[in-house]
Coordinates of C-alpha atoms in Angstrom, one line a residue:
Chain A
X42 CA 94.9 138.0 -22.1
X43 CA 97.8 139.6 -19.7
X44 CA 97.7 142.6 -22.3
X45 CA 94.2 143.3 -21.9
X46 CA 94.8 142.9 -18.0
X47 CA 97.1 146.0 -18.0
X48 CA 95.1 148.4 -20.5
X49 CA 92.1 147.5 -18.1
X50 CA 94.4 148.4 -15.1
X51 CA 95.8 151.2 -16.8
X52 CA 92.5 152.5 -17.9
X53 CA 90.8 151.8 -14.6
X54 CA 93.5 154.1 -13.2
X55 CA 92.5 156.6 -15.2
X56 CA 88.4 156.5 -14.1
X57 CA 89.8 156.3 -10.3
X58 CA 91.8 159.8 -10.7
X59 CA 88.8 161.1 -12.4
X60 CA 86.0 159.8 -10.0
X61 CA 87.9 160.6 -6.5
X62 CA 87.0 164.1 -6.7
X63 CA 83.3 163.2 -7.1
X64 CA 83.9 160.9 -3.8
X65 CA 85.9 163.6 -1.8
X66 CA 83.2 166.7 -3.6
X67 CA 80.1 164.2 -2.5
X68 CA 81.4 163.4 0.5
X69 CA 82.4 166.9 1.7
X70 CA 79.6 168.8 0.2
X71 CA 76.7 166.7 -0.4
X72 CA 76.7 167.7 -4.2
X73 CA 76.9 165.3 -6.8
X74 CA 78.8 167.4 -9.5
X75 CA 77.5 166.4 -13.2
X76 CA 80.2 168.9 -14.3
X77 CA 83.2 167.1 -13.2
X78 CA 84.0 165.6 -16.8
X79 CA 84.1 169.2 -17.7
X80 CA 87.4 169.6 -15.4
X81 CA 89.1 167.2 -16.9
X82 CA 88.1 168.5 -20.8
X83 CA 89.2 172.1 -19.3
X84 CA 92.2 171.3 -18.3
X85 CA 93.1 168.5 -22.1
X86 CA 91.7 171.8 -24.1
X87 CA 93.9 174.5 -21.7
X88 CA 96.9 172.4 -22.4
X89 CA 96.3 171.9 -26.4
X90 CA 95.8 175.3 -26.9
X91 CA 99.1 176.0 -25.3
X92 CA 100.6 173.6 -27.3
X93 CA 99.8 175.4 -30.0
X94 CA 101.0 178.6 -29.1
X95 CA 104.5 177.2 -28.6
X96 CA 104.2 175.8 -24.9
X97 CA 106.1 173.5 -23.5
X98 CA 104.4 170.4 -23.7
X99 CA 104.9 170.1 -19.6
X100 CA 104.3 173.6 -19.0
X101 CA 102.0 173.2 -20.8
X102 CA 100.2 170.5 -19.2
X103 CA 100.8 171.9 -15.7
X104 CA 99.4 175.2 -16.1
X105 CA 96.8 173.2 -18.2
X106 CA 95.7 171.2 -14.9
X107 CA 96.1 174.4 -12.8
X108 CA 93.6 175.9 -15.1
X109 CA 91.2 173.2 -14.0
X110 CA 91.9 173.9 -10.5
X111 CA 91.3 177.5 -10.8
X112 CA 88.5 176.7 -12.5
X113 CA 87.1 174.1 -9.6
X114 CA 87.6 177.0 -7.0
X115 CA 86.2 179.9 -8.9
X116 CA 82.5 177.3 -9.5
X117 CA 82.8 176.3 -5.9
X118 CA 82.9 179.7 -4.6
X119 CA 80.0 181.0 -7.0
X120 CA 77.8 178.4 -8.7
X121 CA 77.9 176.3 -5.9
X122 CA 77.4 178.2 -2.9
X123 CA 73.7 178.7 -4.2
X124 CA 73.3 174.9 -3.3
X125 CA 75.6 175.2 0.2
X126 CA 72.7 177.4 1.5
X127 CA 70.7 174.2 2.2
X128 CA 71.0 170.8 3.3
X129 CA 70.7 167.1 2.8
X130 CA 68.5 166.2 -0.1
X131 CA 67.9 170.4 -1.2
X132 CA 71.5 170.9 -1.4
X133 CA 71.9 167.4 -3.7
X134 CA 69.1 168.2 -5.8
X135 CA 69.9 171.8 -6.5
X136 CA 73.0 170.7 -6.7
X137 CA 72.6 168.4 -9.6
X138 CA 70.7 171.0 -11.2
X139 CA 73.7 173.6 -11.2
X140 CA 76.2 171.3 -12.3
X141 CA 74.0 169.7 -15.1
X142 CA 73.3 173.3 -16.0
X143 CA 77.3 174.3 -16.4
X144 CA 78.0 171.5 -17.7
X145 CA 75.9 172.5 -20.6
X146 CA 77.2 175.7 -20.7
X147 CA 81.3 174.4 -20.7
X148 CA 80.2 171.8 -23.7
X149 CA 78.2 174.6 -26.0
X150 CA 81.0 176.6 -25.2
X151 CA 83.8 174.9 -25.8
X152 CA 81.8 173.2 -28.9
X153 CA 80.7 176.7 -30.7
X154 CA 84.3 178.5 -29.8
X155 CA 86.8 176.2 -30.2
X156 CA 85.2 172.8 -31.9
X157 CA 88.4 171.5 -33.9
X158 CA 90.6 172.3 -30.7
X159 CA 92.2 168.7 -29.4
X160 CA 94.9 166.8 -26.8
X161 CA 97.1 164.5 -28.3
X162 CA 100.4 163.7 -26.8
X163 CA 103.3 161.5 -27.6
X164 CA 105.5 160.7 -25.3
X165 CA 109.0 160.7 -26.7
X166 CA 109.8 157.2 -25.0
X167 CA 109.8 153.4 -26.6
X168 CA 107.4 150.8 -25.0
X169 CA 108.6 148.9 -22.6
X170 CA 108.8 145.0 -23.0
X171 CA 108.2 143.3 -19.7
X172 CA 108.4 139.0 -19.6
X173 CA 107.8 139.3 -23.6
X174 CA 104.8 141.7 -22.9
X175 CA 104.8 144.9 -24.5
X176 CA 103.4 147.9 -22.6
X177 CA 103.0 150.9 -23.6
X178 CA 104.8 154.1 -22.5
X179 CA 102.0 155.9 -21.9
X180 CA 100.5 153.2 -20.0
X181 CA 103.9 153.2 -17.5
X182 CA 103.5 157.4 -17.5
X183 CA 99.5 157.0 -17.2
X184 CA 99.8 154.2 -14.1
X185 CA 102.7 155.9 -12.0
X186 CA 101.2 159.5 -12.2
X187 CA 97.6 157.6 -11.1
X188 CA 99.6 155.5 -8.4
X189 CA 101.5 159.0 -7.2
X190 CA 98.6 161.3 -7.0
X191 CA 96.8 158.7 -4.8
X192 CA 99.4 157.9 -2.5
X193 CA 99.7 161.6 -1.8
X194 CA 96.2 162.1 -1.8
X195 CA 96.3 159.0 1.2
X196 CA 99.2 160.3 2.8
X197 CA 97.6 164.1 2.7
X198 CA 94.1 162.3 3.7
X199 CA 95.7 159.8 7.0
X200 CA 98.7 162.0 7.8
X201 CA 97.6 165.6 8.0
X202 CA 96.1 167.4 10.2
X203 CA 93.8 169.2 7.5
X204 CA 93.6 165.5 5.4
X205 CA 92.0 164.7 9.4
X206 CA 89.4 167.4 9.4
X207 CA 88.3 166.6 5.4
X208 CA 87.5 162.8 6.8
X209 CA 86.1 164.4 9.7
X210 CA 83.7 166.8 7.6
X211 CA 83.0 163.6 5.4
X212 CA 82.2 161.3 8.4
X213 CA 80.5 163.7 10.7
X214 CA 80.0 167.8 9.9
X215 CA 78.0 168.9 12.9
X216 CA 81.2 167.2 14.7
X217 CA 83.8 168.9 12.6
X218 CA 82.1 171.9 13.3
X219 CA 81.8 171.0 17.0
X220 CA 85.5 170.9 16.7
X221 CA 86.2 174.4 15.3
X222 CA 86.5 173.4 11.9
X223 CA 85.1 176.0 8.6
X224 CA 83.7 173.1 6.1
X225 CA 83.2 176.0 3.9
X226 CA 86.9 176.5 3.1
X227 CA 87.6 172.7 3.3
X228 CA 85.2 172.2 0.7
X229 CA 86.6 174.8 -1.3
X230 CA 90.1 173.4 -1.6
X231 CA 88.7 169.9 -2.0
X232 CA 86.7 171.0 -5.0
X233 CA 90.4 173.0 -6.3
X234 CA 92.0 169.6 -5.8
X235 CA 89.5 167.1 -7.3
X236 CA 88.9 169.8 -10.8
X237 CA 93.0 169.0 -10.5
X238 CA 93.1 165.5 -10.4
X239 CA 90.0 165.1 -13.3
X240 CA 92.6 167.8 -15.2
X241 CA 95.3 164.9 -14.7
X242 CA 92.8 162.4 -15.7
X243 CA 91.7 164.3 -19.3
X244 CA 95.1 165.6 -20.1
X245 CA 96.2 161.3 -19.5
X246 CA 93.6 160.7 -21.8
X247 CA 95.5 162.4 -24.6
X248 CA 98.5 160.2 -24.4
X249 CA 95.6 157.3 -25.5
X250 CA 94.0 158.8 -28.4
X251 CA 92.7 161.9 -28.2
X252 CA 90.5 164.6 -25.7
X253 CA 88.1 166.5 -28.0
X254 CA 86.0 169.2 -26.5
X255 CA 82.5 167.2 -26.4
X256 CA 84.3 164.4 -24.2
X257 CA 82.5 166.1 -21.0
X258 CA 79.4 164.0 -20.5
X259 CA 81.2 161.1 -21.1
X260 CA 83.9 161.9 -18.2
X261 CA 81.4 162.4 -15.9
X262 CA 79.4 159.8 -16.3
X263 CA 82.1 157.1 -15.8
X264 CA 83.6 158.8 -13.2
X265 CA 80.0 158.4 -11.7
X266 CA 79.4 154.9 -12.4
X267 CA 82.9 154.1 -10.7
X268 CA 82.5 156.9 -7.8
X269 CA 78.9 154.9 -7.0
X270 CA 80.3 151.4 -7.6
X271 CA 82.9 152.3 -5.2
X272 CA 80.7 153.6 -2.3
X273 CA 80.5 157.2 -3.2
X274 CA 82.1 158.3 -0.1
X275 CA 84.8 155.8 0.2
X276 CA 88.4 156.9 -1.9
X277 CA 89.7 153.3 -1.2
X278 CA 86.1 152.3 -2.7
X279 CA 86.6 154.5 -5.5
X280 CA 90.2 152.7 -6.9
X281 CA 88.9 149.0 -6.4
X282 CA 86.2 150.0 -8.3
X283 CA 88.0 152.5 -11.1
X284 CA 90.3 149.2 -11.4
X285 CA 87.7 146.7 -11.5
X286 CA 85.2 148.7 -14.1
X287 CA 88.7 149.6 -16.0
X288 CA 89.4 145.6 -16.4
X289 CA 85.8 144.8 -17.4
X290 CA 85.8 147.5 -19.9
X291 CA 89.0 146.3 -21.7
X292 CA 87.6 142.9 -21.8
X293 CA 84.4 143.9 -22.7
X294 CA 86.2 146.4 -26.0
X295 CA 88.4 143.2 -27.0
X296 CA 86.1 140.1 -27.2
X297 CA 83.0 142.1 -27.7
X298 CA 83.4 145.2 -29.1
X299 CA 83.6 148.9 -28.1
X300 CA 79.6 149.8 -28.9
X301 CA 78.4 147.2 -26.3
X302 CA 81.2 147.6 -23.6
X303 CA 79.5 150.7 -21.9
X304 CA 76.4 148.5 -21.4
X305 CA 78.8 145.6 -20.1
X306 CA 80.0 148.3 -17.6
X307 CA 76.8 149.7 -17.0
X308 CA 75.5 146.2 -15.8
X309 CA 78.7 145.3 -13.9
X310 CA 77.7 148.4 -11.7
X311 CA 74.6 147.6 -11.4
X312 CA 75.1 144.3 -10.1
X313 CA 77.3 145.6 -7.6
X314 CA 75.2 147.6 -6.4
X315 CA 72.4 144.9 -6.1
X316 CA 75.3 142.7 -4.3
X317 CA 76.8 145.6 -2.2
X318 CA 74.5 148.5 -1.8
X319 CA 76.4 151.1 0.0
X320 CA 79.8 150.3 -2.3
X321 CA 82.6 147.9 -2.5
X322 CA 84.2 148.8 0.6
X323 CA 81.9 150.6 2.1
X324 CA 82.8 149.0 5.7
X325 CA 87.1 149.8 5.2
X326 CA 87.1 153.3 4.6
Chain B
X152 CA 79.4 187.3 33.6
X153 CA 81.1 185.4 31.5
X154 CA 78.0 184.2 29.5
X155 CA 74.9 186.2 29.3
X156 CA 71.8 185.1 27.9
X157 CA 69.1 187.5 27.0
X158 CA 65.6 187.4 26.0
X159 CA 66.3 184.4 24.1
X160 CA 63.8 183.3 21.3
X161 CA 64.4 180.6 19.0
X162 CA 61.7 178.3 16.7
X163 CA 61.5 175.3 14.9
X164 CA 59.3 175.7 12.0
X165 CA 57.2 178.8 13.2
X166 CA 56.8 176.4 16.1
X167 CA 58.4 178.5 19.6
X168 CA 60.6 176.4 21.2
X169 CA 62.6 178.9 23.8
X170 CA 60.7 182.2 24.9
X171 CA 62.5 184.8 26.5
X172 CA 64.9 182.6 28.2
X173 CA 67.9 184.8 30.2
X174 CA 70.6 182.8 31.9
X175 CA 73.7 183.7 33.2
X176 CA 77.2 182.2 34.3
X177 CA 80.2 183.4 35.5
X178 CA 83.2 182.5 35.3
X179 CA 84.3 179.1 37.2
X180 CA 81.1 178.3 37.9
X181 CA 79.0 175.6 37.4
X182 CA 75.5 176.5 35.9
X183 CA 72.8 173.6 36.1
X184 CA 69.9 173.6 33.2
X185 CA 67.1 171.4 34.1
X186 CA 63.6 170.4 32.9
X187 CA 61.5 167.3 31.5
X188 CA 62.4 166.4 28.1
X189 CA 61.1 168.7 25.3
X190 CA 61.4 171.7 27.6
X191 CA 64.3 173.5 25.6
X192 CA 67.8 172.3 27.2
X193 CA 69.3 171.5 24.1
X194 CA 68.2 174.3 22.1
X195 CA 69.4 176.4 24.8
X196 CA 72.8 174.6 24.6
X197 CA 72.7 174.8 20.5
X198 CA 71.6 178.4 20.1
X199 CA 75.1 179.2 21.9
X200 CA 76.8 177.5 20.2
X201 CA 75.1 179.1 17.2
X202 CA 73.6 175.5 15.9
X203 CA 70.4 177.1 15.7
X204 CA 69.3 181.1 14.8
X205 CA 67.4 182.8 17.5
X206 CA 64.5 184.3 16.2
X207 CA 65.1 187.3 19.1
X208 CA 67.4 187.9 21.8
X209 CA 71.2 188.2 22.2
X210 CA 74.2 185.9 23.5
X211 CA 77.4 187.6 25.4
X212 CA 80.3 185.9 26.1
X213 CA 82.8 188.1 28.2
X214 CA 81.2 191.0 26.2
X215 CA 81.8 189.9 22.8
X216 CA 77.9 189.3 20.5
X217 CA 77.6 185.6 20.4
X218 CA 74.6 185.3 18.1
X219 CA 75.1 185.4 14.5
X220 CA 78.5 183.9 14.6
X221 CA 78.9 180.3 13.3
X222 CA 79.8 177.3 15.5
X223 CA 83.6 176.9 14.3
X224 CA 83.9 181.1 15.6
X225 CA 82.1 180.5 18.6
X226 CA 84.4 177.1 19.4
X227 CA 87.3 179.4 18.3
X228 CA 86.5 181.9 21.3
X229 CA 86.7 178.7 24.0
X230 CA 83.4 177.4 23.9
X231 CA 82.7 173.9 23.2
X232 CA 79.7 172.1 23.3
X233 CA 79.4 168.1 23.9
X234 CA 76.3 167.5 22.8
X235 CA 74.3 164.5 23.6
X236 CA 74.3 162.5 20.5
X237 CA 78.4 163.0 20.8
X238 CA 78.8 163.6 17.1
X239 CA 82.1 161.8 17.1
X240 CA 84.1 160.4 13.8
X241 CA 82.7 156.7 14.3
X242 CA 85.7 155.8 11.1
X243 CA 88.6 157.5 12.8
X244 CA 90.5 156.1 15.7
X245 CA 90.2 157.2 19.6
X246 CA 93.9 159.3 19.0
X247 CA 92.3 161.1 15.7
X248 CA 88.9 162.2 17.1
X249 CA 91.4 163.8 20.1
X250 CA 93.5 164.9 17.8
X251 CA 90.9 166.5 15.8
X252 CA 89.5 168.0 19.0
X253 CA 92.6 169.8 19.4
X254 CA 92.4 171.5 15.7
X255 CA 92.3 174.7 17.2
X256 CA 94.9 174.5 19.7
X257 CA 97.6 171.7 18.0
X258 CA 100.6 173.6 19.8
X259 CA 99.1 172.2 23.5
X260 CA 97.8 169.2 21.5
X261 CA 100.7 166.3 23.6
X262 CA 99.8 168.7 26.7
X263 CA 96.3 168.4 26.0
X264 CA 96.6 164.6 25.2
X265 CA 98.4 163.5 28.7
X266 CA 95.5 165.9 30.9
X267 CA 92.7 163.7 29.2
X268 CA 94.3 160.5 29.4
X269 CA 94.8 161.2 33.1
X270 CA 90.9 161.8 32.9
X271 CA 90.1 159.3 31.2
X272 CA 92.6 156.2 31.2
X273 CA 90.3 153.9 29.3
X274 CA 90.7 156.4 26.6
X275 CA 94.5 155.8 26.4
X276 CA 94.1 152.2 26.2
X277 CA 92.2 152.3 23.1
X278 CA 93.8 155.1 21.2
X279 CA 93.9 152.8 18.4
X280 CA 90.1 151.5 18.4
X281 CA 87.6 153.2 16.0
X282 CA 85.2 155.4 17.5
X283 CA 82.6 153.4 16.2
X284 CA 83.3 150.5 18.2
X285 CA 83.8 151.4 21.4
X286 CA 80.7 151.2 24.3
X287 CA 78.7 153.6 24.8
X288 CA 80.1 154.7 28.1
X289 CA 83.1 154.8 26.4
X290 CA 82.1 157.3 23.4
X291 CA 80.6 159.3 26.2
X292 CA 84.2 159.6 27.6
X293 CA 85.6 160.5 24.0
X294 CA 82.9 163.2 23.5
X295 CA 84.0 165.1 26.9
X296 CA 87.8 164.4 26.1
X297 CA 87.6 165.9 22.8
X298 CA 85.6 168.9 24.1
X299 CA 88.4 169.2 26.9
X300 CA 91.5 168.8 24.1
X301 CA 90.0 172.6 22.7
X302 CA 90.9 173.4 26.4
X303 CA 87.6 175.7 26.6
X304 CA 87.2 178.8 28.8
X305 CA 82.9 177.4 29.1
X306 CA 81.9 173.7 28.6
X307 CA 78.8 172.7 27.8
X308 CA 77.5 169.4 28.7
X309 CA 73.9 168.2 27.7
X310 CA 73.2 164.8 29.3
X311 CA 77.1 163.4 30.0
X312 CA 75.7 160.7 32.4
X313 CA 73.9 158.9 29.9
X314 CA 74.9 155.7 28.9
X315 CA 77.6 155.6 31.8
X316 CA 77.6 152.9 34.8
X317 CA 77.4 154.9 38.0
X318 CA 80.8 154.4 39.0
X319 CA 81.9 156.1 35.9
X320 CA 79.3 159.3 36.4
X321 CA 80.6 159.4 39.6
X322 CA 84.2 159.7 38.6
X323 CA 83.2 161.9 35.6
X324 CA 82.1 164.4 37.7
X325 CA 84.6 164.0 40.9
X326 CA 87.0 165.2 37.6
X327 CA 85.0 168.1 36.4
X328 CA 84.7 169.4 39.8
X329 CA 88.6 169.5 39.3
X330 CA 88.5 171.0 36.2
X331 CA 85.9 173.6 38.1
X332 CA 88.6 174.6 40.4
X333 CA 90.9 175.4 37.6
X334 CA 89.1 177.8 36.3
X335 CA 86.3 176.3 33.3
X336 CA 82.7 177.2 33.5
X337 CA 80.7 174.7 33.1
X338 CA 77.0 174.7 31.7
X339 CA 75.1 171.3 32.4
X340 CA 71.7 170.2 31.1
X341 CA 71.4 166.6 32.9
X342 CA 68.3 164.9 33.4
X343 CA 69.4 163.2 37.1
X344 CA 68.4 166.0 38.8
X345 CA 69.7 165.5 41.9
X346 CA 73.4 165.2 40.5
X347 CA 72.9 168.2 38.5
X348 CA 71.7 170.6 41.3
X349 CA 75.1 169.0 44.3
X350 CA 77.3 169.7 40.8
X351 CA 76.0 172.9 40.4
X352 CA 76.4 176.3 42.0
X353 CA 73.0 177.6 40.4
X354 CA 70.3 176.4 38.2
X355 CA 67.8 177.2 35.9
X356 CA 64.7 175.1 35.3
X357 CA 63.2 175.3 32.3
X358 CA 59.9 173.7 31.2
X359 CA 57.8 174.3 28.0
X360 CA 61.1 176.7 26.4
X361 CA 60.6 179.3 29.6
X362 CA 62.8 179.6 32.6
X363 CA 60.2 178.7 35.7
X364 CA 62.3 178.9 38.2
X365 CA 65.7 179.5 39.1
X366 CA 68.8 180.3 42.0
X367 CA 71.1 178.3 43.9
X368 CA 71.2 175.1 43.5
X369 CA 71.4 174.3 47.2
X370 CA 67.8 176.7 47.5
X371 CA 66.4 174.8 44.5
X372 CA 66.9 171.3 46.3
X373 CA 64.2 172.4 49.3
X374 CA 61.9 173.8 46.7
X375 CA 59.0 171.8 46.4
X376 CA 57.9 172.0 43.0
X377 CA 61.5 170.3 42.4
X378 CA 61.2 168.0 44.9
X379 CA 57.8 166.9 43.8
X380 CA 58.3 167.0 40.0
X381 CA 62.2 165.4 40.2
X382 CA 63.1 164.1 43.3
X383 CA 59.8 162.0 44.0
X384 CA 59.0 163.6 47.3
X385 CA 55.4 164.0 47.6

């Protein structure tokens, strides 16, 4: 049982890091981004093919993240200002469109040019035995690097002065604006950090099994089910419900079996949302 | 002048709601905009700011081509705008929506901080409350204090009385009359006329989007088309 806790945990970790940035990209822009898997698969397939060309496996990784990022900030300030032109339910809807479109694009891509290119990682450490329970190394690596990023992300988010004006777009824009602040170049370094932490999230997901190229789709949409569950604009909202979908999912893989967990998931969210339409916290954050 | 309005034009929709609408202020004065609801205050007020396009006409502030610019720029020059709906951050806390008010001037910011909460003492005692839950004379207090911690060369007000007990819109504006005398221009659309016109130096009166009638305030008091339409004299 307390094994199947912490790979729930652990793996619910993983869909937090990988649905924030839909949160923070929703919240700030008013775009849903059906691309966002494809971060995260940029980023596993940057740092494989690295790998194989005699990279350091944390160089590597690093520059396979910032590949992500550069990647978030070129879409944001190309793709994606087509859909900033409008407002409210034009900018979601064209929005959705763009993103669904280059997500396409990334996966026939990646799948014509480089189909046999994958991320797996082994970490050179033992597992770890805690009160006669064996956890994995990659599970410790996975959960502190998860816990880290969104401690800094809270930190950056309550203790900044630009984390202020991001809550501030999110909450209000007209009254960001009112108070001299561009959401235009907020947006664009929230869309750079959140393709970085769904890079985090893939290249994690090679310490597990393995990141292939088609993995995209997939990404994005549990990293929507958990950014909905969670209250789509509420980052608090986001880990309860990352954690909480994680746990299900394990239990859901071990006493039932793998092929019917993702319905198991998909009905968890629902009824959450049926219980708590605007999100699991949607009153905290 | 300080702020020049010219020919001014803007639509909603194909629909007119300002036409040809000039206006003027200078600097340290107090420039009253009244006129029934619908008759183009705000929009006046937003198309300054640069909330809204004008369809025709041009903005100058000390000089410098207003219209065209977007509302961060135009804040950035020292023009704020409290608008009537407030637009505060109802999830942050009293101290962040100041603080955020003060994004373009964070050096002053403790400077800043101490000249509102001498405004507004209330304020200070809830630094810690959300927005959200505070009255709505109090968020009426926020919305000017976190116009005031950009320390702006013009302040617009639309409608600051509204929701405040009378004591309060007293002392509200016994403090902007201070804040007159140091130097701010202030632009007011306020639907108590009678307030708006002893505030003011001069006014404008706008119904249906065109400037009907306007000079000082003192000479717009005697006139009777106000007195009839806004002061209940018959």
């Amino acid at each position: 049982m307390i094994p199947i806790l912490i790979d729930g945990v652990v793996q619910g970790l993983q869909l937090s890091l990988l649905a924030v940035g839909i949160t923070l990209i929703y919240g700030l822009g008013g775009v849903l981004n059906l691309a966002h898997g494809q971060f995260a698969v940029t980023a596993g397939i940057a740092t494989a093919l690295l790998i194989s060309n005699g990279v350091n496996v944390i160089v590597a990784s690093l520059l396979g993240v910032l590949a992500a990022g550069v990647f978030g900030l070129v879409i944001d300030r190309s793709l994606l200002l087509a859909a900033y032109r409008y407002k409210g339910e034009e900018r979601l809807l064209l929005g959705l469109v763009l993103t669904l479109g280059l997500s396409f694009v990334v996966d026939g891509y990646l799948n014509y040019r480089l189909p046999n290119v994958a991320l797996t990682l082994r970490l050179p450490i033992p597992s770890l035995s805690v009160f006669g329970i064996t956890i994995r190394a990659a599970s410790v690596v996975m959960s502190l690097m998860a816990i880290l990023v969104f401690l800094l992300l809270l930190i950056f988010l309550k203790g900044t002065l630009l984390g202020k004006a991001i809550r501030s777009i999110i909450q209000n824009e007209v009254g960001a604006e009112l108070c001299g602040i561009r959401p235009a170049r907020t947006r664009t370094f929230i869309v750079a950090l959140s393709a970085v932490m769904a890079g985090l999230a893939g290249i994690a997901q090679g310490l597990f099994s393995s990141l292939g190229t088609e993995m995209g789709v997939e990404f994005t949409i549990l990293a929507l089910i958990v950014a909905v569950v969670g209250g789509v604009r509420s980052i608090n909202g986001t880990l309860v419900a990352g954690i909480l979908l994680g746990i299900v999912n394990a239990y859901a893989s071990y006493y039932i079996g793998a092929y019917l967990a993702l319905i198991i998931l998909l009905g968890t969210a629902m009824l959450t949302i049926l219980i708590r339409p605007s999100g699991l916290l949607a009153y905290w954050t | 002048m300080l702020i020049r309005v010219e020919g001014l034009e803007v639509s909603y929709a194909e629909m007119p709601v300002l036409r040809d609408v000039s206006i003027e202020a200078q600097r340290s004065e107090a420039v009253g905009v009244i006129g029934p609801n619908g008759s183009g205050k705000t929009t006046l007020f937003k198309a300054i700011v640069g909330m809204v396009r004008p369809k025709r006409g041009k903005i100058f502030y000390d000089g410098t081509r207003l219209d065209g610019l977007g509302t961060p720029d135009i804040v950035r020059l020292g023009i704020v705008y409290v608008p009537a709906e407030r637009e505060l951050f109802p999830q942050m806390t009293v101290l962040e929506n100041l603080d955020l008010g003060a994004y373009i001037n964070q050096k002053a910011r403790g400077e800043l901080l101490e000249f509102v909460f001498s405004f507004f003492p209330r304020l200070k005692e809830r630094a810690r409350q959300l927005a959200g839950t505070l009255s709505g004379g109090e968020q009426q207090m926020l919305a000017i204090a976190r116009g005031l911690m950009a320390k702006p060369n013009v302040l617009l007000l639309d409608e600051p009385s509204t929701g405040l007990a009378p004591l309060l819109v007293a002392e509200m504006y016994r403090q902007l009359s201070r804040l007159k005398k140091e130097g701010l221009t202030i632009l007011l659309a306020e639907q108590q006329v009678p307030l708006a016109l002893s505030f003011t130096e001069r006014a404008y009166v706008l119904e249906n989007g065109r400037v009907k009638l306007s000079g000082t305030s003192k000479d717009l008091l005697g006139e009777p088309e106000i007195k009839r339409a806004y002061l209940g004299v018959a």
